[in-house]
Every structure is written in structure tokens, then in C-alpha cells.
Amino acid sequence: MDALFYAIPALIMAVTMLMAVKVVRRSLELRSAWSSGLTAEARCLRSYTTTSGGGGTSVTTTLHHVYEYTTREGRAVRFDEAGGPSTVVEGDIVTVHYAAGRPEKATARAPHPGRAAAGTVGFLVFFGVIIAFCIGFMVTYHEVFAANDALGGF
């Protein structure tokens, strides 16, 4: 039974760390695309929404766009980007930023490195609070029940 009080916080910490890695990875992809200086005209092929939640929780809707563009080398690239503006509709032409080594990680978002960095730091602080809470819970649990065992139990 004691293992449960260590396993669940450890699982929460593992998931939180995976989410932190995902946030940092996407931030680095955006920074790479924006700083490369490579841009292209892309056509919005499709836009669609996905929903998550429901059944007792709030429903979240995310707008996705599918873009296609041609790199300077002539390679056709198609990518899906979540969270784009609702003003972009099928058939619109937008400017995309991409890195030469990873053109499939392009973005149609306008460069805002400061805002992106602040968002990444905010998420990492939030994830750090979750991890600190889990560690604090595990340490407190261990100390309380170690002291209880030293006194002979309840």
C-alpha cells in the first residue's frame, strides 16, 4: 500500500517531465524556423477542429490548418499546425517560416520570439511546481510514516 503513495506521484512527475520536453522541443522548432530566415508562400489546403474533454469536464476546441509549400530546393512540403488564426481559411496564401534541415517543422505563425520564450518559461515554471509538489508529498509521506513506525504504529 505504501508503494501507491510513491508510484502515483512518480507517474505524475514522469508525465509532467514528458510534457515539459514536448514544450521545449516545440519552442526550439519555432525558434529554429524563425531564425533560419527561410520563408515561402504556402496555401492553406484545409482547416479543421478537434475537440477534447466533455463528460463532466470543459470542452476544448483547437483549430488546425493544413498547409503546403515548396522549399527553395523545389521539395513540396505539407504540414499540419494547431492553434492557428481563425481568419485563415481554405485557399488562403500565407507566409511560412522553415528551417532548411527540417522543412516539415515549419510554422505559419508570425515571429514573436519573446512571447514564445515567455510562454515556454511559464509552462516550465508550472511543471516545476507540479514536480515540487509531488516530491514534497513523497517526502512528507515518508517522514510521517517513518516517525509513526518508530513510535510503534497507530
Backbone as a ProteinNet text record, in pm:
[ID]
protein_1_A
[PRIMARY]
MDALFYAIPALIMAVTMLMAVKVVRRSLELRSAWSSGLTAEARCLRSYTTTSGGGGTSVTTTLHHVYEYTTREGRAVRFDEAGGPSTVVEGDIVTVHYAAGRPEKATARAPHPGRAAAGTVGFLVFFGVIIAFCIGFMVTYHEVFAANDALGGF
[TERTIARY]
82.1	0	86.3	199.7	290.1	342.6	363.7	416.4	324	196	98.8	125	166	193.3	325	403.5	525	505.1	430.4	412.8	328.6	220.7	133.3	204.2	268.4	342.9	456.5	522.3	628.7	572.2	455	390.5	351.9	297.8	262.2	387	497.8	622.8	674.6	664.3	711.2	630.1	498.8	413.3	442.7	462.2	493.5	625.8	724.8	854.6	842.5	762.1	740.5	672.8	577.4	510.5	609.4	698.1	799.3	892.9	932.5	1018.1	946.1	818.3	740.3	731.9	709.9	701.5	835.7	945.1	1077.3	1110.8	1078.9	1107.2	1033.5	904.1	827.7	881.5	922.4	980.2	1108.3	1191.6	1315.3	1287	1183	1145.1	1100.1	1016.7	971.1	1088.3	1176.5	1291.4	1381	1400.4	1481.8	1419.3	1288.6	1219.2	1224.5	1202.2	1201.2	1340.4	1443	1577.7	1649.2	1595.2	1662.3	1660.4	1559.6	1547.4	1482.2	1448.2	1384.8	1233.4	1173.6	1028.2	979.1	852.6	790.2	642.2	582.1	437.7	372.7	275.3	206.7	57.7	-6.4	-151.5	-215.3	-321.7	-397.8	-485.5	-458.4	-533.5	-662	-658.3	-772.5	-762.6	-876.9	-878.6	-984.5	-955.4	-1048	-1028.4	-1122.9	-1114.1	-1113	-1048.8	-1053.8	-1107.1	-1178.2	-1231.2	-1180.3	-1164.6	-1126.8	-1203.4	-1222.2	-1296.6	-1439.1	-1525	-1664.2	-1685.5	-1810	-1839.5	-1805.3	-1841.5	-1812.8	-1698.3	-1622.5	-1514.8	-1544.8	-1474.1	-1496.2	-1445.5	-1509.2	-1472.4	-1377.7	-1266.6	-1169	-1167.4	-1175	-1171.6	-1042.9	-970.6	-846.1	-861.3	-824.4	-830	-696.8	-702.6	-584.2	-589.8	-472.3	-462.8	-363.1	-392.6	-300	-248.2	-116.6	-52.4	36.7	56.8	151.8	232.9	363.7	452.1	566.2	643.4	759.1	883.8	983	1108.3	1188.3	1295.8	1382.3	1445.8	1460.1	1517.9	1414.5	1288.7	1182.6	1105.3	1129.8	1060.6	925	819.3	685.7	671.4	625.7	612	469.8	409.5	276.5	288.2	229	234.3	104.3	80.1	-40.2	4.4	-63.2	-28.3	-153	-141.1	-253.3	-247.4	-363.9	-371	-353.9	-380.8	-366.9	-484	-474	-581.1	-706.4	-820.4	-947.1	-976.4	-899.1	-920.7	-861.9	-775.9	-718.7	-814.1	-856	-949.1	-887.2	-949.3	-901.4	-881.6	-764.6	-731.7	-648.6	-639.5	-560.7	-411.2	-339.5	-194.1	-134.7	-42.2	23.6	174.2	248.6	394.2	430.9	513.5	560.5	710.5	755.2	897	939.6	1056.4	1103.2	1254.7	1305.5	1449.6	1487	1600.5	1641.5	1651.7	1697.8	1715.1	1586.4	1483.7	1357.1	1239	1217.3	1109	969.5	954.5	823.2	785.4	879.7	853.9	834.6	775.6	752.2	640.8	627.6	520.5	467.3	337.7	274.6	254.7	299.2	286.5	388.8	347.2	438.8	544.3	667.4	773.8	746	740.6	728.2	815.8	949.2	1036.9	1023.2	1001.9	986.9	862.8	752.7	627	639	703.8	720.6	808.5	915.4	1004.8	931.2	851.6	776.2	675.1	609.6	515.4	584.2	700.3	775.8	820.2	872.2	914.8	795.6	681.7	561.8	520.9	520.8	487.4	588.7	717.7	820.1	809	774.6	753.6	634.5	525.9	408	442.9	516.6	556.7	648.4	735.7	824.3	746.5	640	555.6	490.6	442.1	380.9	482.6	602.8	706.9	747.8	763	799.1	690.6	564.5	454.7	461.6	486.1	493.5	610.1	725.2	840.2	810	750.8	713.7	615.6	519.2	422.5	492.2	581.7	650.1	740.1	811.7	899.8	816.6	709.1	622.8	562.7	513.4	456.5	560.6	681.7	787.6	821.3	834.9	871.1	760.9	637.6	526.1	516.5	524.4	508.7	636	753.4	876.9	872.9	826.3	812.6	707.7	600.3	492.3	545.6	626	682.6	780.2	854.2	948.9	876.2	751.7	674.2	591.7	599.8	528.2	395.6	370.2	247.4	129.5	18.2	-105.3	-172
-119.4	0	125.5	119.2	234.9	267.3	165.7	187	275.8	270.5	352.1	501.1	536.7	676.7	726.1	635.1	673.2	658.3	558.2	530	636.7	678.5	777.2	912.1	966.8	1091.7	1074.1	958.3	934.1	931.7	872.9	870.8	1012.4	1089.7	1228.5	1308	1285.5	1355.4	1313.3	1185.2	1137.3	1199.5	1202.7	1263.1	1412.3	1478.1	1621	1647.4	1564	1581.4	1558	1461	1438.6	1559.4	1618	1737.1	1854	1866.2	1972	1953.8	1831	1803.1	1841.7	1810.8	1844.7	1996.2	2070	2216	2274.9	2228.4	2278.7	2243.2	2122.5	2080.2	2168.7	2195.6	2280.2	2422.7	2472.6	2606	2615.5	2513.8	2511.9	2502	2425.6	2415.9	2551.3	2621.2	2753.9	2850.1	2850.1	2940.7	2911.2	2784.3	2745.2	2791.9	2774.5	2816.6	2968	3041.3	3187.8	3243.7	3184	3239.4	3195.5	3098.1	3050	3152.8	3238.4	3337.1	3282.4	3153.5	3093.4	3106.5	3162.4	3175	3126.3	3095.6	3052.3	3087.1	3094.9	3115.4	2977.8	2964.2	2836.2	2857.9	2755	2758.2	2674.4	2729.1	2653.6	2555	2426.9	2323.2	2287.8	2300.3	2255.3	2313.3	2338.5	2373.2	2285.7	2245.2	2159.5	2182	2136.3	2149.8	2012.8	2008	1888.6	1932.4	1843.8	1873.5	1770.1	1814.2	1722.1	1763.1	1669.4	1694.8	1645.7	1700.6	1658.1	1554.8	1514.9	1413.9	1460.3	1581.9	1631.3	1730.4	1743.6	1841.8	1941	2050.9	2150.9	2099	2141.9	2101.1	2205.6	2160.2	2247.9	2219.5	2324.5	2311.2	2373.5	2301.7	2350.3	2356.9	2470.1	2488.7	2446.1	2363.1	2316	2365.7	2386.7	2419.6	2324.5	2282	2201.5	2292.4	2312.1	2398.6	2316.4	2368.4	2307.5	2418	2396.2	2494.2	2420.9	2495.7	2440.3	2508.4	2428.5	2483.1	2542.4	2611.3	2670	2563.1	2442.4	2332	2265.6	2306.1	2250.9	2135.8	2107.3	1997.8	2046.8	1972.9	2005.4	1951.5	2037.2	2000.5	2033.4	1939.9	1959.5	1939.8	2031	2018.5	2066.3	2017.6	2049	2131.2	2243.9	2327.8	2355.1	2332.6	2355.6	2497.5	2550.1	2678.9	2799.7	2786.1	2898.8	2994.9	3105.7	3206.2	3158.4	3196.8	3155.4	3232.6	3335.9	3414.4	3348.9	3249.5	3176.7	3064.8	3064.5	2963.9	2890.9	2783	2702.6	2789.1	2775.9	2850.9	2975.2	3022	3141.3	3114.4	3218.3	3212.3	3280.9	3211.3	3265.4	3248.1	3323.4	3308.9	3210.7	3113.7	3018.3	3036	3005.7	3009.7	2865.4	2830.8	2692.6	2688.7	2583	2559.5	2464.5	2485.9	2406.3	2257.4	2224.6	2085.1	2013.2	2087.2	2026.1	2107.2	2105	2186.3	2141.2	2017.9	1970.5	2028	2092.9	2157.6	2308	2346	2486.4	2542.7	2675.1	2741.3	2857.5	2877.9	2992.7	3105.3	3085.6	3188.8	3299	3421	3534	3525.9	3566.9	3558.3	3646.5	3583.8	3650.9	3575.2	3582	3502.6	3535.2	3661.9	3698.7	3637.7	3644.6	3587.1	3434.7	3373.6	3227.9	3186.4	3261.4	3229.9	3247	3353.6	3375.6	3263.1	3218.9	3108.1	2979.6	2953.6	2833.3	2838.1	2951.8	2966.5	2950	3007.1	2992.9	2848	2773.7	2631.4	2556.3	2586.1	2515.1	2545.4	2668.2	2701.4	2622.9	2618.8	2542.8	2395.2	2337.4	2197.3	2177.8	2274.3	2266.1	2265.9	2343.9	2346.5	2209.9	2149.3	2016.3	1914.9	1917.1	1822.9	1847.6	1974.7	2006.2	1959.2	1976.9	1929.5	1777.6	1705.3	1558.8	1514.7	1578.7	1544.7	1576.6	1693.3	1730.5	1632.2	1587	1488.6	1359.2	1311.3	1184.7	1196.2	1308.3	1327.2	1336.3	1412.8	1426.2	1292.6	1218.4	1086.1	996.2	997.4	912	951.1	1081	1126.3	1096.8	1118.1	1094.5	947.2	860.6	718.7	654.3	713.8	664.3	696.5	816.1	852.9	767.2	735.2	651.1	511.6	456.7	323.5	323.1	433.4	441.5	443.9	495.9	501.8	376.6	281.6	156.9	149.9	244.2	240.7	296.6	299.7	352.9	253.3
0	0	0	70.1	72.5	-66.7	-146	-280.1	-363.4	-337.6	-409.9	-387.7	-265.2	-233	-291.9	-346.7	-418.9	-569.8	-611.1	-754.1	-824.1	-762.4	-827.9	-843.9	-740.9	-763.8	-864.9	-863.7	-960.9	-1102.9	-1120.3	-1251.6	-1294.6	-1203.2	-1233.7	-1273.8	-1201.4	-1235.4	-1372.2	-1404.9	-1535.3	-1649.1	-1633.9	-1736.7	-1748.8	-1636.5	-1636.2	-1707.1	-1682.3	-1749.6	-1899.9	-1941.1	-2084.2	-2148.1	-2078.6	-2131	-2139.3	-2042.3	-2045.3	-2164.1	-2190.9	-2306	-2435.3	-2444.7	-2563.6	-2583	-2474.9	-2482.9	-2526.3	-2468.8	-2504.4	-2648.9	-2690.1	-2827.2	-2927.8	-2903.7	-2996.3	-2995.3	-2879.2	-2870.8	-2953.5	-2945.1	-3023.6	-3173.3	-3210.4	-3352.3	-3404.8	-3326.2	-3368.3	-3380.4	-3281.5	-3284.5	-3404.1	-3434	-3548.5	-3679.9	-3692.5	-3814.5	-3830.8	-3721.9	-3729.7	-3755.7	-3695.7	-3708.1	-3835.3	-3906.6	-4027.9	-4140.4	-4140.9	-4248.2	-4372.8	-4373.4	-4490.9	-4480.4	-4583.9	-4588.6	-4723.2	-4728	-4853.1	-4847	-4963.2	-4971.3	-4962.8	-4873.6	-4856.5	-4877.3	-4923.9	-4941.7	-4831.7	-4773.8	-4674.3	-4750.6	-4732.5	-4802.3	-4729.8	-4598.9	-4519	-4380	-4319.5	-4177.5	-4111.5	-3989.4	-3916.5	-3767.8	-3691	-3545.8	-3481	-3367	-3282.8	-3147	-3083.4	-2950.2	-2851.5	-2729.1	-2622.2	-2498.2	-2410.6	-2287.5	-2300.4	-2218.4	-2215.5	-2106.8	-2087.6	-1986.3	-1847.1	-1812.5	-1678.4	-1673.5	-1781.7	-1786.5	-1898.2	-1898.5	-2001.9	-2136.7	-2241.9	-2376.7	-2434.7	-2491.4	-2554.3	-2703.5	-2783.1	-2928.4	-2979.6	-3065.7	-3124.3	-3275	-3332.1	-3476.4	-3537.3	-3639.5	-3710.9	-3854.8	-3914	-4056.1	-4119.8	-4240.4	-4319.3	-4430.5	-4433.1	-4532	-4623.4	-4744.8	-4837.1	-4901.4	-4908.9	-4971.6	-5040.3	-5117	-5186.9	-5133.3	-5092.5	-5041.4	-5156.4	-5123.6	-5227.4	-5315.3	-5259.9	-5336.9	-5427.1	-5417.4	-5501	-5438.8	-5314	-5245.6	-5194.7	-5227.9	-5178.4	-5036.2	-4944.6	-4804.1	-4759.4	-4690	-4632.3	-4482.3	-4405.7	-4260	-4198.2	-4079.5	-4001.7	-3881.9	-3858.9	-3744.7	-3662.1	-3533.6	-3441.2	-3387.1	-3355	-3287.8	-3376.7	-3504.4	-3595	-3587.2	-3660	-3656.5	-3728.5	-3675.1	-3736.9	-3864.8	-3893.3	-4014.6	-4138.3	-4120.3	-4234.3	-4272.3	-4399.1	-4448	-4566.2	-4606.5	-4717.2	-4841.6	-4903.2	-5023.6	-4998.1	-4874.3	-4842.6	-4860.2	-4896.3	-4909	-4786.4	-4719.7	-4601.1	-4615.7	-4538	-4535.3	-4425.3	-4459.9	-4360.4	-4340.4	-4222	-4185.4	-4163.5	-4216.2	-4200	-4192.2	-4133.2	-4126.1	-4239	-4300.1	-4415.1	-4382.1	-4263.4	-4225.7	-4190.2	-4152.1	-4110.2	-4164.6	-4295.2	-4352.5	-4310	-4264.5	-4219.6	-4082.9	-4015.7	-3886.3	-3905.8	-4016.4	-4048.2	-3961.1	-3966.3	-3893.2	-3975.7	-3966.7	-4031	-3930.4	-3809.4	-3707.2	-3731.3	-3708	-3721.4	-3611.2	-3642.2	-3541.1	-3419.4	-3304.3	-3174.4	-3075.3	-3091.3	-3004.4	-2856.7	-2823.1	-2682.2	-2620.6	-2694.2	-2644.9	-2633.5	-2731.1	-2727.7	-2610.3	-2586.7	-2473.5	-2341.1	-2329.3	-2205.4	-2182.4	-2288.2	-2275.9	-2234.5	-2292.9	-2257.4	-2112	-2068.8	-1929.1	-1835.5	-1872	-1789.7	-1772.8	-1884	-1875.8	-1790.3	-1806.9	-1729.9	-1580.9	-1545.4	-1403.7	-1349.9	-1427.5	-1385.2	-1366.1	-1461.8	-1449.7	-1329.3	-1303.4	-1187.7	-1056.9	-1049.8	-929.7	-908.4	-1015.7	-1005	-953.8	-1010.4	-969.5	-824.1	-786	-647	-550.6	-587.4	-502.5	-485.6	-594.7	-586.3	-498	-513.2	-429.5	-283.3	-259.8	-122.8	-62.1	-141.2	-92.9	-54	-141.4	-113.7	9.8	24.3	140.2	268.3	263.3	380.8	420.7	321.7	349.8	415.8	361.1	414.2	558.6	584.3	718.6	820.5	783	875.7	911.2	811.4	841.1	893.3	866.4	929.5	1078.8	1113.5	1255.1	1323.9	1250.9	1305.5	1333.7	1242.8	1263.7	1380.7	1400.5	1511.7	1646.4	1644.1	1768.7	1791.5	1701.3	1720.4	1644	1556.4	1475.2	1549.5	1480.7	1539.5	1626.8
[MASK]
++++++++++++++++++++++++++++++++++++++++++++++++++++++++++++++++++++++++++++++++++++++++++++++++++++++++++++++++++++++++++++++++++++++++++++++++++++++++++

